[in-house]
Amino acid sequence: MAGSGVHSYHPILNASSGTGYVTTVGGLNSYVSGSHLALFAVVLMSDIFGIEAQNFRNLADKVAASGYYVVAPDLLNNDPFDHNDVNRPLDVWSQDHPPENVSADVKPVIQDLKRRGFSKIGIAGFCWSGLGAADIAKTKLVKAAVLSHPSFVQGNNFRGIKAPVAIYGGQNDTQTPPSRIIEIERVLRDARPEVAYEVKIFPNVGHGWTLLYDPNDPEAVKAADKAHRMMINCMSIFQL
């Protein structure tokens, strides 16, 4: 995965993986990890492979181990992309899961967490769900947003951002290339009123590297872990 422009590693889906459990939050089945007594919550929105991907659940557990209550809603309605389904390639699958709908689908989850007493909530989007994270960051629903290798985003999607935001891109990402990340950074830099932000382009990694990595590849694991730690640290810096 490290170094490639698009994802070449297809994740293992396992409904029994992770140390958390599945329950209903905001009307959606959600993978939940961490203590409900935690002071702060983080909503993790998956890529096209959904909440049963082992690497994704491992990340949710990692964030929870840092002291957060983590909720990963099934925004795909148990319909993750299947690269083996030749009759439903990605462009066809995407028609049933438009990224423009993500923010509306995740809002009830955030509102449910607020009703449960979580006053500070962060959100993280990956690839397909990155646009949804940007849209949510334009509201007052969250205190921080992190987007890792977001797809379907342009600089204009970040005009009017209210919450502090971090954007992580990959040097070899051909879907959201460094030039796009730089464009987004320019919009954030010129934002009025000013908003706290962090933008980083990671060297020698391609699209999806924080989730679509081979756990048996030490370099890929190291690259993903670095981004994970930065994401968690960013939530802390942004006072979440």
PDB file of C-alpha atoms in Angstrom:
ATOM      1  CA  MET A   1       0.000   0.000   0.000  1.00  0.00           C
ATOM      2  CA  ALA A   2       2.751   2.441   0.845  1.00  0.00           C
ATOM      3  CA  GLY A   3       3.808   4.220  -2.283  1.00  0.00           C
ATOM      4  CA  SER A   4       0.856   3.290  -4.502  1.00  0.00           C
ATOM      5  CA  GLY A   5      -1.433   5.908  -5.972  1.00  0.00           C
ATOM      6  CA  VAL A   6      -4.575   3.862  -5.406  1.00  0.00           C
ATOM      7  CA  HIS A   7      -5.425   1.138  -2.938  1.00  0.00           C
ATOM      8  CA  SER A   8      -4.186  -2.331  -3.834  1.00  0.00           C
ATOM      9  CA  TYR A   9      -4.851  -4.030  -0.497  1.00  0.00           C
ATOM     10  CA  HIS A  10      -8.397  -5.267  -0.025  1.00  0.00           C
ATOM     11  CA  PRO A  11      -9.372  -5.396   3.641  1.00  0.00           C
ATOM     12  CA  ILE A  12     -10.535  -8.405   5.562  1.00  0.00           C
ATOM     13  CA  LEU A  13     -14.122  -8.015   6.764  1.00  0.00           C
ATOM     14  CA  ASN A  14     -14.827  -9.682  10.089  1.00  0.00           C
ATOM     15  CA  ALA A  15     -17.958  -8.901  12.093  1.00  0.00           C
ATOM     16  CA  SER A  16     -16.326 -10.430  15.192  1.00  0.00           C
ATOM     17  CA  SER A  17     -13.112  -8.405  15.070  1.00  0.00           C
ATOM     18  CA  GLY A  18     -12.155  -5.708  17.532  1.00  0.00           C
ATOM     19  CA  THR A  19     -12.568  -5.275  21.269  1.00  0.00           C
ATOM     20  CA  GLY A  20     -15.780  -3.253  20.972  1.00  0.00           C
ATOM     21  CA  TYR A  21     -19.344  -4.221  20.159  1.00  0.00           C
ATOM     22  CA  VAL A  22     -22.165  -3.324  17.796  1.00  0.00           C
ATOM     23  CA  THR A  23     -25.169  -1.399  19.033  1.00  0.00           C
ATOM     24  CA  THR A  24     -27.592   1.231  17.770  1.00  0.00           C
ATOM     25  CA  VAL A  25     -26.608   4.890  17.921  1.00  0.00           C
ATOM     26  CA  GLY A  26     -28.719   7.523  16.240  1.00  0.00           C
ATOM     27  CA  GLY A  27     -30.754   4.843  14.512  1.00  0.00           C
ATOM     28  CA  LEU A  28     -27.733   3.223  12.868  1.00  0.00           C
ATOM     29  CA  ASN A  29     -25.914   0.029  13.707  1.00  0.00           C
ATOM     30  CA  SER A  30     -22.570   1.194  15.013  1.00  0.00           C
ATOM     31  CA  TYR A  31     -19.316  -0.328  16.146  1.00  0.00           C
ATOM     32  CA  VAL A  32     -18.614   1.151  19.577  1.00  0.00           C
ATOM     33  CA  SER A  33     -15.356   1.042  21.501  1.00  0.00           C
ATOM     34  CA  GLY A  34     -14.282   2.659  24.764  1.00  0.00           C
ATOM     35  CA  SER A  35     -16.024   3.582  27.977  1.00  0.00           C
ATOM     36  CA  HIS A  36     -19.359   5.384  27.936  1.00  0.00           C
ATOM     37  CA  LEU A  37     -17.985   7.266  30.945  1.00  0.00           C
ATOM     38  CA  ALA A  38     -15.352   8.971  28.788  1.00  0.00           C
ATOM     39  CA  LEU A  39     -15.584  12.745  28.696  1.00  0.00           C
ATOM     40  CA  PHE A  40     -15.294  13.078  24.933  1.00  0.00           C
ATOM     41  CA  ALA A  41     -16.585  11.143  21.936  1.00  0.00           C
ATOM     42  CA  VAL A  42     -15.206  10.601  18.440  1.00  0.00           C
ATOM     43  CA  VAL A  43     -17.291   9.537  15.460  1.00  0.00           C
ATOM     44  CA  LEU A  44     -15.286   7.518  12.937  1.00  0.00           C
ATOM     45  CA  MET A  45     -16.783   7.304   9.450  1.00  0.00           C
ATOM     46  CA  SER A  46     -15.524   4.419   7.347  1.00  0.00           C
ATOM     47  CA  ASP A  47     -14.319   4.205   3.796  1.00  0.00           C
ATOM     48  CA  ILE A  48     -16.203   2.174   1.178  1.00  0.00           C
ATOM     49  CA  PHE A  49     -15.382  -1.106   2.941  1.00  0.00           C
ATOM     50  CA  GLY A  50     -17.475  -0.332   6.013  1.00  0.00           C
ATOM     51  CA  ILE A  51     -17.290  -0.948   9.718  1.00  0.00           C
ATOM     52  CA  GLU A  52     -16.420  -4.654   9.634  1.00  0.00           C
ATOM     53  CA  ALA A  53     -12.985  -4.076   8.106  1.00  0.00           C
ATOM     54  CA  GLN A  54     -10.399  -5.258  10.632  1.00  0.00           C
ATOM     55  CA  ASN A  55      -8.001  -2.357  10.141  1.00  0.00           C
ATOM     56  CA  PHE A  56     -10.841   0.101  10.643  1.00  0.00           C
ATOM     57  CA  ARG A  57     -11.983  -1.573  13.850  1.00  0.00           C
ATOM     58  CA  ASN A  58      -8.404  -1.696  15.086  1.00  0.00           C
ATOM     59  CA  LEU A  59      -8.186   2.050  14.562  1.00  0.00           C
ATOM     60  CA  ALA A  60     -11.435   2.580  16.465  1.00  0.00           C
ATOM     61  CA  ASP A  61     -10.008   0.554  19.357  1.00  0.00           C
ATOM     62  CA  LYS A  62      -6.768   2.525  19.198  1.00  0.00           C
ATOM     63  CA  VAL A  63      -8.614   5.841  19.453  1.00  0.00           C
ATOM     64  CA  ALA A  64     -10.713   4.473  22.313  1.00  0.00           C
ATOM     65  CA  ALA A  65      -7.561   3.386  24.144  1.00  0.00           C
ATOM     66  CA  SER A  66      -6.532   7.057  24.135  1.00  0.00           C
ATOM     67  CA  GLY A  67      -9.515   7.879  26.336  1.00  0.00           C
ATOM     68  CA  TYR A  68     -12.341   8.521  23.862  1.00  0.00           C
ATOM     69  CA  TYR A  69     -15.747   6.934  23.443  1.00  0.00           C
ATOM     70  CA  VAL A  70     -15.682   5.909  19.789  1.00  0.00           C
ATOM     71  CA  VAL A  71     -18.712   5.364  17.598  1.00  0.00           C
ATOM     72  CA  ALA A  72     -18.365   4.087  14.034  1.00  0.00           C
ATOM     73  CA  PRO A  73     -21.803   4.117  12.386  1.00  0.00           C
ATOM     74  CA  ASP A  74     -22.670   1.829   9.499  1.00  0.00           C
ATOM     75  CA  LEU A  75     -23.319   4.520   6.921  1.00  0.00           C
ATOM     76  CA  LEU A  76     -23.381   1.869   4.181  1.00  0.00           C
ATOM     77  CA  ASN A  77     -26.366  -0.048   5.594  1.00  0.00           C
ATOM     78  CA  ASN A  78     -24.470  -3.332   5.592  1.00  0.00           C
ATOM     79  CA  ASP A  79     -23.576  -2.882   1.928  1.00  0.00           C
ATOM     80  CA  PRO A  80     -19.798  -2.362   1.728  1.00  0.00           C
ATOM     81  CA  PHE A  81     -18.083  -2.321  -1.622  1.00  0.00           C
ATOM     82  CA  ASP A  82     -17.159  -5.804  -2.831  1.00  0.00           C
ATOM     83  CA  HIS A  83     -14.268  -5.759  -5.285  1.00  0.00           C
ATOM     84  CA  ASN A  84     -15.106  -9.331  -6.284  1.00  0.00           C
ATOM     85  CA  ASP A  85     -18.553  -8.390  -7.568  1.00  0.00           C
ATOM     86  CA  VAL A  86     -17.879  -7.844 -11.261  1.00  0.00           C
ATOM     87  CA  ASN A  87     -21.505  -6.864 -11.845  1.00  0.00           C
ATOM     88  CA  ARG A  88     -21.246  -3.962  -9.438  1.00  0.00           C
ATOM     89  CA  PRO A  89     -18.038  -2.015 -10.014  1.00  0.00           C
ATOM     90  CA  LEU A  90     -17.247   1.011  -7.910  1.00  0.00           C
ATOM     91  CA  ASP A  91     -19.027   3.524 -10.154  1.00  0.00           C
ATOM     92  CA  VAL A  92     -22.227   1.452  -9.971  1.00  0.00           C
ATOM     93  CA  TRP A  93     -21.911   0.846  -6.219  1.00  0.00           C
ATOM     94  CA  SER A  94     -21.369   4.577  -5.666  1.00  0.00           C
ATOM     95  CA  GLN A  95     -24.758   5.385  -7.169  1.00  0.00           C
ATOM     96  CA  ASP A  96     -26.323   3.674  -4.153  1.00  0.00           C
ATOM     97  CA  HIS A  97     -23.988   5.430  -1.715  1.00  0.00           C
ATOM     98  CA  PRO A  98     -23.479   9.039  -2.811  1.00  0.00           C
ATOM     99  CA  PRO A  99     -20.910  10.762  -0.577  1.00  0.00           C
ATOM    100  CA  GLU A 100     -23.097  13.877  -0.553  1.00  0.00           C
ATOM    101  CA  ASN A 101     -25.519  12.012   1.738  1.00  0.00           C
ATOM    102  CA  VAL A 102     -22.989  11.159   4.435  1.00  0.00           C
ATOM    103  CA  SER A 103     -23.359  14.314   6.532  1.00  0.00           C
ATOM    104  CA  ALA A 104     -27.145  14.004   6.720  1.00  0.00           C
ATOM    105  CA  ASP A 105     -26.865  10.328   7.657  1.00  0.00           C
ATOM    106  CA  VAL A 106     -24.350  10.911  10.448  1.00  0.00           C
ATOM    107  CA  LYS A 107     -26.075  13.903  12.064  1.00  0.00           C
ATOM    108  CA  PRO A 108     -28.544  11.745  14.078  1.00  0.00           C
ATOM    109  CA  VAL A 109     -25.562   9.830  15.487  1.00  0.00           C
ATOM    110  CA  ILE A 110     -23.936  13.048  16.710  1.00  0.00           C
ATOM    111  CA  GLN A 111     -27.219  14.320  18.112  1.00  0.00           C
ATOM    112  CA  ASP A 112     -27.740  11.023  19.951  1.00  0.00           C
ATOM    113  CA  LEU A 113     -24.293  11.364  21.534  1.00  0.00           C
ATOM    114  CA  LYS A 114     -25.153  14.876  22.669  1.00  0.00           C
ATOM    115  CA  ARG A 115     -28.334  13.581  24.285  1.00  0.00           C
ATOM    116  CA  ARG A 116     -26.203  11.035  26.110  1.00  0.00           C
ATOM    117  CA  GLY A 117     -24.180  13.850  27.638  1.00  0.00           C
ATOM    118  CA  PHE A 118     -21.170  14.145  25.355  1.00  0.00           C
ATOM    119  CA  SER A 119     -20.650  17.884  25.001  1.00  0.00           C
ATOM    120  CA  LYS A 120     -17.422  17.596  23.000  1.00  0.00           C
ATOM    121  CA  ILE A 121     -17.473  15.413  19.912  1.00  0.00           C
ATOM    122  CA  GLY A 122     -14.937  15.027  17.140  1.00  0.00           C
ATOM    123  CA  ILE A 123     -15.373  13.426  13.748  1.00  0.00           C
ATOM    124  CA  ALA A 124     -13.019  11.657  11.357  1.00  0.00           C
ATOM    125  CA  GLY A 125     -13.661  10.755   7.736  1.00  0.00           C
ATOM    126  CA  PHE A 126     -11.688   8.454   5.454  1.00  0.00           C
ATOM    127  CA  CYS A 127     -11.736   8.419   1.659  1.00  0.00           C
ATOM    128  CA  TRP A 128     -15.430   8.132   0.713  1.00  0.00           C
ATOM    129  CA  SER A 129     -16.623   9.764   3.956  1.00  0.00           C
ATOM    130  CA  GLY A 130     -14.179  12.681   3.817  1.00  0.00           C
ATOM    131  CA  LEU A 131     -16.694  14.992   2.148  1.00  0.00           C
ATOM    132  CA  GLY A 132     -19.184  14.236   4.903  1.00  0.00           C
ATOM    133  CA  ALA A 133     -16.628  15.192   7.549  1.00  0.00           C
ATOM    134  CA  ALA A 134     -15.999  18.500   5.776  1.00  0.00           C
ATOM    135  CA  ASP A 135     -19.744  19.204   5.647  1.00  0.00           C
ATOM    136  CA  ILE A 136     -20.171  18.420   9.344  1.00  0.00           C
ATOM    137  CA  ALA A 137     -17.249  20.728  10.171  1.00  0.00           C
ATOM    138  CA  LYS A 138     -19.317  23.601   8.753  1.00  0.00           C
ATOM    139  CA  THR A 139     -21.843  23.111  11.543  1.00  0.00           C
ATOM    140  CA  LYS A 140     -21.553  23.562  15.289  1.00  0.00           C
ATOM    141  CA  LEU A 141     -22.127  19.866  15.932  1.00  0.00           C
ATOM    142  CA  VAL A 142     -18.466  18.947  16.398  1.00  0.00           C
ATOM    143  CA  LYS A 143     -15.406  20.484  18.019  1.00  0.00           C
ATOM    144  CA  ALA A 144     -12.874  19.018  15.588  1.00  0.00           C
ATOM    145  CA  ALA A 145     -12.684  17.163  12.281  1.00  0.00           C
ATOM    146  CA  VAL A 146      -9.926  15.058  10.726  1.00  0.00           C
ATOM    147  CA  LEU A 147      -9.973  13.968   7.083  1.00  0.00           C
ATOM    148  CA  SER A 148      -7.561  11.271   5.935  1.00  0.00           C
ATOM    149  CA  HIS A 149      -7.029  10.919   2.167  1.00  0.00           C
ATOM    150  CA  PRO A 150     -10.511  12.366   1.529  1.00  0.00           C
ATOM    151  CA  SER A 151     -12.197  11.701  -1.813  1.00  0.00           C
ATOM    152  CA  PHE A 152     -14.654  13.922  -3.708  1.00  0.00           C
ATOM    153  CA  VAL A 153     -13.369  17.144  -2.133  1.00  0.00           C
ATOM    154  CA  GLN A 154     -12.318  20.462  -3.632  1.00  0.00           C
ATOM    155  CA  GLY A 155     -11.130  23.658  -2.036  1.00  0.00           C
ATOM    156  CA  ASN A 156     -14.646  25.090  -2.156  1.00  0.00           C
ATOM    157  CA  ASN A 157     -15.885  22.315   0.127  1.00  0.00           C
ATOM    158  CA  PHE A 158     -13.904  23.949   2.933  1.00  0.00           C
ATOM    159  CA  ARG A 159     -15.316  27.445   2.669  1.00  0.00           C
ATOM    160  CA  GLY A 160     -17.331  28.249   5.768  1.00  0.00           C
ATOM    161  CA  ILE A 161     -15.591  25.693   7.996  1.00  0.00           C
ATOM    162  CA  LYS A 162     -16.375  26.379  11.656  1.00  0.00           C
ATOM    163  CA  ALA A 163     -14.610  23.558  13.484  1.00  0.00           C
ATOM    164  CA  PRO A 164     -10.840  23.108  13.654  1.00  0.00           C
ATOM    165  CA  VAL A 165      -9.862  20.679  10.917  1.00  0.00           C
ATOM    166  CA  ALA A 166      -6.916  18.510   9.919  1.00  0.00           C
ATOM    167  CA  ILE A 167      -6.360  17.209   6.380  1.00  0.00           C
ATOM    168  CA  TYR A 168      -3.963  14.338   5.698  1.00  0.00           C
ATOM    169  CA  GLY A 169      -2.989  13.599   2.107  1.00  0.00           C
ATOM    170  CA  GLY A 170      -0.595  11.184   0.458  1.00  0.00           C
ATOM    171  CA  GLN A 171       2.292  12.135  -1.802  1.00  0.00           C
ATOM    172  CA  ASN A 172       1.384   9.419  -4.314  1.00  0.00           C
ATOM    173  CA  ASP A 173      -2.385   9.732  -4.062  1.00  0.00           C
ATOM    174  CA  THR A 174      -3.812  10.004  -7.573  1.00  0.00           C
ATOM    175  CA  GLN A 175      -7.437  10.330  -6.437  1.00  0.00           C
ATOM    176  CA  THR A 176      -6.841  13.350  -4.228  1.00  0.00           C
ATOM    177  CA  PRO A 177      -3.364  14.482  -5.300  1.00  0.00           C
ATOM    178  CA  PRO A 178      -1.093  16.813  -3.323  1.00  0.00           C
ATOM    179  CA  SER A 179      -2.136  19.717  -5.550  1.00  0.00           C
ATOM    180  CA  ARG A 180      -5.701  19.294  -4.284  1.00  0.00           C
ATOM    181  CA  ILE A 181      -4.531  19.203  -0.677  1.00  0.00           C
ATOM    182  CA  ILE A 182      -2.538  22.407  -1.255  1.00  0.00           C
ATOM    183  CA  GLU A 183      -5.645  24.013  -2.755  1.00  0.00           C
ATOM    184  CA  ILE A 184      -7.616  23.090   0.359  1.00  0.00           C
ATOM    185  CA  GLU A 185      -4.851  24.471   2.584  1.00  0.00           C
ATOM    186  CA  ARG A 186      -5.016  27.759   0.722  1.00  0.00           C
ATOM    187  CA  VAL A 187      -8.744  28.036   1.390  1.00  0.00           C
ATOM    188  CA  LEU A 188      -8.249  27.291   5.086  1.00  0.00           C
ATOM    189  CA  ARG A 189      -5.387  29.782   5.349  1.00  0.00           C
ATOM    190  CA  ASP A 190      -7.530  32.543   3.869  1.00  0.00           C
ATOM    191  CA  ALA A 191     -10.645  31.707   5.894  1.00  0.00           C
ATOM    192  CA  ARG A 192     -12.379  34.563   7.674  1.00  0.00           C
ATOM    193  CA  PRO A 193     -13.055  34.252  10.517  1.00  0.00           C
ATOM    194  CA  GLU A 194      -9.877  32.261  11.034  1.00  0.00           C
ATOM    195  CA  VAL A 195     -10.133  28.581  11.866  1.00  0.00           C
ATOM    196  CA  ALA A 196      -7.459  26.349  13.375  1.00  0.00           C
ATOM    197  CA  TYR A 197      -6.197  23.797  10.876  1.00  0.00           C
ATOM    198  CA  GLU A 198      -3.454  21.308  10.169  1.00  0.00           C
ATOM    199  CA  VAL A 199      -2.527  20.082   6.699  1.00  0.00           C
ATOM    200  CA  LYS A 200       0.083  17.420   6.009  1.00  0.00           C
ATOM    201  CA  ILE A 201       1.091  15.494   2.917  1.00  0.00           C
ATOM    202  CA  PHE A 202       2.672  12.190   3.962  1.00  0.00           C
ATOM    203  CA  PRO A 203       5.627  11.009   1.852  1.00  0.00           C
ATOM    204  CA  ASN A 204       5.669   7.791  -0.162  1.00  0.00           C
ATOM    205  CA  VAL A 205       2.060   6.767   0.485  1.00  0.00           C
ATOM    206  CA  GLY A 206      -0.944   6.481  -1.782  1.00  0.00           C
ATOM    207  CA  HIS A 207      -4.690   6.739  -1.448  1.00  0.00           C
ATOM    208  CA  GLY A 208      -6.190   4.977   1.560  1.00  0.00           C
ATOM    209  CA  TRP A 209      -2.914   4.264   3.331  1.00  0.00           C
ATOM    210  CA  THR A 210      -4.302   4.781   6.854  1.00  0.00           C
ATOM    211  CA  LEU A 211      -6.823   1.938   6.472  1.00  0.00           C
ATOM    212  CA  LEU A 212      -5.951  -0.090   3.375  1.00  0.00           C
ATOM    213  CA  TYR A 213      -2.589  -1.361   4.535  1.00  0.00           C
ATOM    214  CA  ASP A 214      -1.316  -4.895   4.736  1.00  0.00           C
ATOM    215  CA  PRO A 215      -0.836  -5.678   8.451  1.00  0.00           C
ATOM    216  CA  ASN A 216       2.041  -7.958   7.440  1.00  0.00           C
ATOM    217  CA  ASP A 217       3.926  -5.105   5.768  1.00  0.00           C
ATOM    218  CA  PRO A 218       6.000  -3.323   8.460  1.00  0.00           C
ATOM    219  CA  GLU A 219       6.496  -0.173   6.381  1.00  0.00           C
ATOM    220  CA  ALA A 220       2.799   0.133   5.616  1.00  0.00           C
ATOM    221  CA  VAL A 221       1.899  -0.437   9.266  1.00  0.00           C
ATOM    222  CA  LYS A 222       4.400   2.219  10.352  1.00  0.00           C
ATOM    223  CA  ALA A 223       3.040   4.774   7.873  1.00  0.00           C
ATOM    224  CA  ALA A 224      -0.545   4.134   8.942  1.00  0.00           C
ATOM    225  CA  ASP A 225       0.304   4.259  12.645  1.00  0.00           C
ATOM    226  CA  LYS A 226       2.015   7.623  12.234  1.00  0.00           C
ATOM    227  CA  ALA A 227      -1.147   9.086  10.721  1.00  0.00           C
ATOM    228  CA  HIS A 228      -3.279   7.469  13.422  1.00  0.00           C
ATOM    229  CA  ARG A 229      -1.172   9.003  16.174  1.00  0.00           C
ATOM    230  CA  MET A 230      -1.303  12.401  14.500  1.00  0.00           C
ATOM    231  CA  MET A 231      -5.078  12.170  14.240  1.00  0.00           C
ATOM    232  CA  ILE A 232      -5.437  11.340  17.923  1.00  0.00           C
ATOM    233  CA  ASN A 233      -2.975  14.065  18.891  1.00  0.00           C
ATOM    234  CA  CYS A 234      -4.820  16.539  16.690  1.00  0.00           C
ATOM    235  CA  MET A 235      -8.089  15.836  18.513  1.00  0.00           C
ATOM    236  CA  SER A 236      -6.278  16.613  21.761  1.00  0.00           C
ATOM    237  CA  ILE A 237      -4.695  19.807  20.438  1.00  0.00           C
ATOM    238  CA  PHE A 238      -8.076  20.969  19.214  1.00  0.00           C
ATOM    239  CA  GLN A 239      -9.236  20.601  22.845  1.00  0.00           C
ATOM    240  CA  LEU A 240     -11.351  17.547  22.335  1.00  0.00           C
TER     241      LEU A 240
END
